[in-house]
Amino acid sequence: MTQHDAPAPSDFDEAALFFHRYPSPGKLEIQATKPLGNQRDLALAYSPGVAAPCLAIRDDPATAADYTARANLVGVVSNGSAVLGLGNIGPLASKPVMEGKAVLFKKFAGIDVFDIEIDAPEIDRMVSTIAALEPTFGGINLEDIKAPECFEVEEQLKARMNIPVFHDDQHGTAIIVAAAVLNGLELAGKAIETVKIVTSGAGAAALACLNLLVSLGAKRENIWVTDRYGVAWRGRAEEMDRWKDAYVKETDARTLADVIGGADIFLGLSAAGVLKPELLAGMAEKPLILALANPVPEIMPEVARAARPDAMICTGRSDFPNQVNNVLCFPYIFRGALDVGATAINEEMKMAAVRAIAALAREEPSDVAARAYATETPVFGPDFLIPSPFDPRLILRIAPAVARAACDTGVAVRPITDMDAYLDRLNRFVFRSGLVMKPVFSTARTAAANRVIYADGEDERVLRAAQVVLEEGIARPILIGRPDVIDTRLRRYALKIRPGTDFDLIDPEDDPRYRDYVDLLIRLGGRRGVTQEAARTLVRTNTTVIAALAMVRGEADAMICGLEGRFERHLRNVDLIIGRKPGVRDLSALSMLIMQRGVTFFTDTYVTVDPSAEELAEMTILAAEEIRRFGIEPKAALLSFSNFGSRDTASTLKMRTAAALIAERDPDLEADGEMHADSALSEALRNRVFPHSKLKGEANLLVFPNLDAANIALNTAKAMTDALHVGPILLGTARPAHILTPSVTSRGIVNMTALSVVEASQAALQTASARETS
């Protein structure tokens, strides 16, 4: 076909071309991790300052992990000889694929990558070129190199290099396949030592799968290899090599049809349509079919299911269950290997990854897993043998397992000495709230006052959060919702918690406390416009009202609401029923953003439209108390368009007065204002304007003059930095009550649950202490 005869690109192709071209070509860029804002920065980053780390590394090469990015840098290397389903398209044309691999490393495991495309079709040239890169990288990921050359290249590089070398097309596929096999055999009640395995395809991936299955216990005598020339039989001349020879048989069988009878496992890494439906009839009971050819598998799942309803089926496609996708493992294997400075990725490390992936699929679904699936969260079974590639828990299971195996087998240069701290770091990568929330969760687990009532008890996010808080020992949930609806949804989402046993339930349509709730609401709101009829209606229909009344009656220690409806409506009911702490003028809301640069708190982001100086002082002091629950010392900046008296307006005078009130009422609090936002975040800039500021360092609590400014700043910062929002945290209530927003995630509910438990427990301790002293 000539260039002029080439088919017109499809709409999808056009979209892909646009995606790769705009707003800038490619999928990667390099970002500096150090500031280069002045001559000193430049001198430290380059000459003459760079000489110091250079000499340190010369004297002790291990310090390269301390002074350079090498310990977190992987080279993705290809010669373009076997690119996806495109074949030998050459190194330059393979670059988009290698860039894609790089962004997967970064997205899923926080690993930096240089993609290296080399013009090296010969084995010796490939090996010498890649081996020479060892000083640059902490690991090498070989990609899209054709068989059998890939076997020789990897084998030679492993012998020559003292860093991990991993051919993902071989071992990544093998690890996922092995995990699927372990779980499929468990469901079928079979042992790996006795099953018959038949392959279609004998390339790099297929042979790596078989080798890993043998490491896990499969017997070579039970493995039958076929490819486009038929069965690998002794004496065959076509496309045989020393790696395929390990599975050669003395046999008269010549075709796939000749050997598939009685097979427990079909492993297809070949071509579309190879496995005919009539061949499935002779397979063993509950066969496992891994039809991994892409884009069209060896047999379509619906065809295989029709021929063998008892079959378990995996493909390489995302539109069917059980997708065998290398992204399930390669980022996390490298994460674990790099974190211990591994000199290799050995069989034990690969097997640790296999078992971790298999075990994750058998775990009970969590709120984290739920976000990885577009539909209902699947449960371990024939249609769920392996996790989703987007399950965030993968890094929490695979990386530690690989790291431990590296340490146990002696290939770790920097063994992990504190595994709990390492898990915390990985958890932080997944949730981004893991580290800053740690002291709150630790306190919550030891709290006595831990009954949390959820107004939106029927919501999927609340149900998932309830299971998590139970598993983590944070709280005893009380859900408001209809029992039949909650029961149906618990089963739909495969959650194990049950009413009465694991959590308490308030049925808004039929609860014996209904009249008591109505009477209490009339007492609390009768002088504020709540009639008897309105009270009866509210207690039947408004779950926030029910939750607040239960709190006042002492049936719960804290409450969470706001997943549906307007914030102001929930706020009005909370204020009416729960009320404010003694001496508090008004309620306010504090929001926390967790960004790459650190944690910053914003107030008041949801409640008071135009607070007075008195209210600003009050909310700042309340916010500071809350911030200390996170183990963070508050540093408050009262923001304005005026910078330490540069302008006099009603707004700037209000902020100035508020700062003075804070200094008077809480002299130990590091707070100052009025000031510009950049002065708040830069001590150097602040000192140029006013070197005598009480505020030192970078402010972590930003106090705004009105709701417009606070809410706009919060949402702008959140969108521009991809920050994680924790909150809003309602301040000033008589009892812990938080009104979340409809966009909150299940993990966000868990975070706020832990915080509310700590608040309730500390309030109970303060009350008890006050009683003892009175």
Coordinates of N, CA and C in Angstrom, one line a residue, residues 8 12 34 57 152 185 187 239 263 298 323 372 401 431 452 456 458 472 511 579 602 623 676 695 705 744:
A8 N -7.9 6.6 5.7 CA -8.1 7.9 6.4 C -8.1 7.6 7.9
F12 N -11.1 8.5 16.3 CA -10.3 8.2 17.5 C -8.8 8.5 17.2
K34 N 14.4 22.1 42.6 CA 15.1 23.1 43.5 C 14.8 24.5 42.9
I57 N 30.1 11.9 45.9 CA 29.8 10.6 45.2 C 31.0 9.9 44.7
E152 N 18.0 -12.9 25.4 CA 19.4 -12.8 25.5 C 19.8 -11.4 26.1
L185 N -7.4 -21.3 40.3 CA -7.3 -22.6 40.8 C -7.9 -22.7 42.2
L187 N -10.6 -21.1 43.2 CA -12.0 -21.2 43.0 C -12.4 -22.6 42.4
E239 N 11.4 -22.4 14.2 CA 11.3 -21.4 15.3 C 11.5 -22.1 16.7
A263 N -7.2 -30.2 29.5 CA -6.5 -29.0 30.0 C -7.3 -28.2 31.1
E298 N -8.0 -14.8 21.6 CA -8.1 -16.1 20.9 C -9.5 -16.6 20.9
Q323 N -9.1 -8.2 33.3 CA -8.1 -7.7 32.4 C -6.7 -7.9 32.9
A372 N -12.0 2.7 42.0 CA -11.2 2.1 40.9 C -12.1 1.5 39.9
A401 N 5.6 -5.9 49.6 CA 5.9 -7.3 49.4 C 7.3 -7.5 48.7
F431 N -3.4 8.3 49.3 CA -4.5 9.2 49.8 C -4.2 10.7 49.9
V452 N -20.6 7.8 66.1 CA -20.8 8.9 65.0 C -22.1 8.5 64.3
D456 N -26.8 10.8 56.2 CA -27.0 10.2 54.9 C -26.7 8.7 54.9
E458 N -28.0 6.1 53.8 CA -28.3 5.2 52.6 C -27.2 5.5 51.5
E472 N -10.9 0.1 60.9 CA -9.7 0.8 61.5 C -9.9 1.1 62.9
D511 N -39.4 4.6 63.7 CA -38.5 4.5 64.9 C -39.3 4.8 66.1
G579 N -26.8 24.0 68.4 CA -26.4 25.3 69.0 C -24.9 25.5 69.0
F602 N -7.8 27.2 55.3 CA -8.5 28.4 54.9 C -9.7 28.6 55.8
A623 N -10.1 28.1 64.9 CA -9.4 27.4 63.8 C -8.0 26.9 64.3
H676 N -0.6 41.0 52.6 CA -0.9 40.4 51.3 C -0.7 38.8 51.4
L695 N 4.5 36.9 63.1 CA 4.4 35.6 62.3 C 5.8 35.3 61.8
P705 N -11.1 38.2 54.7 CA -12.0 39.3 55.2 C -13.5 39.0 55.0
V744 N -17.9 15.3 48.3 CA -17.0 14.6 49.2 C -16.9 13.1 48.8

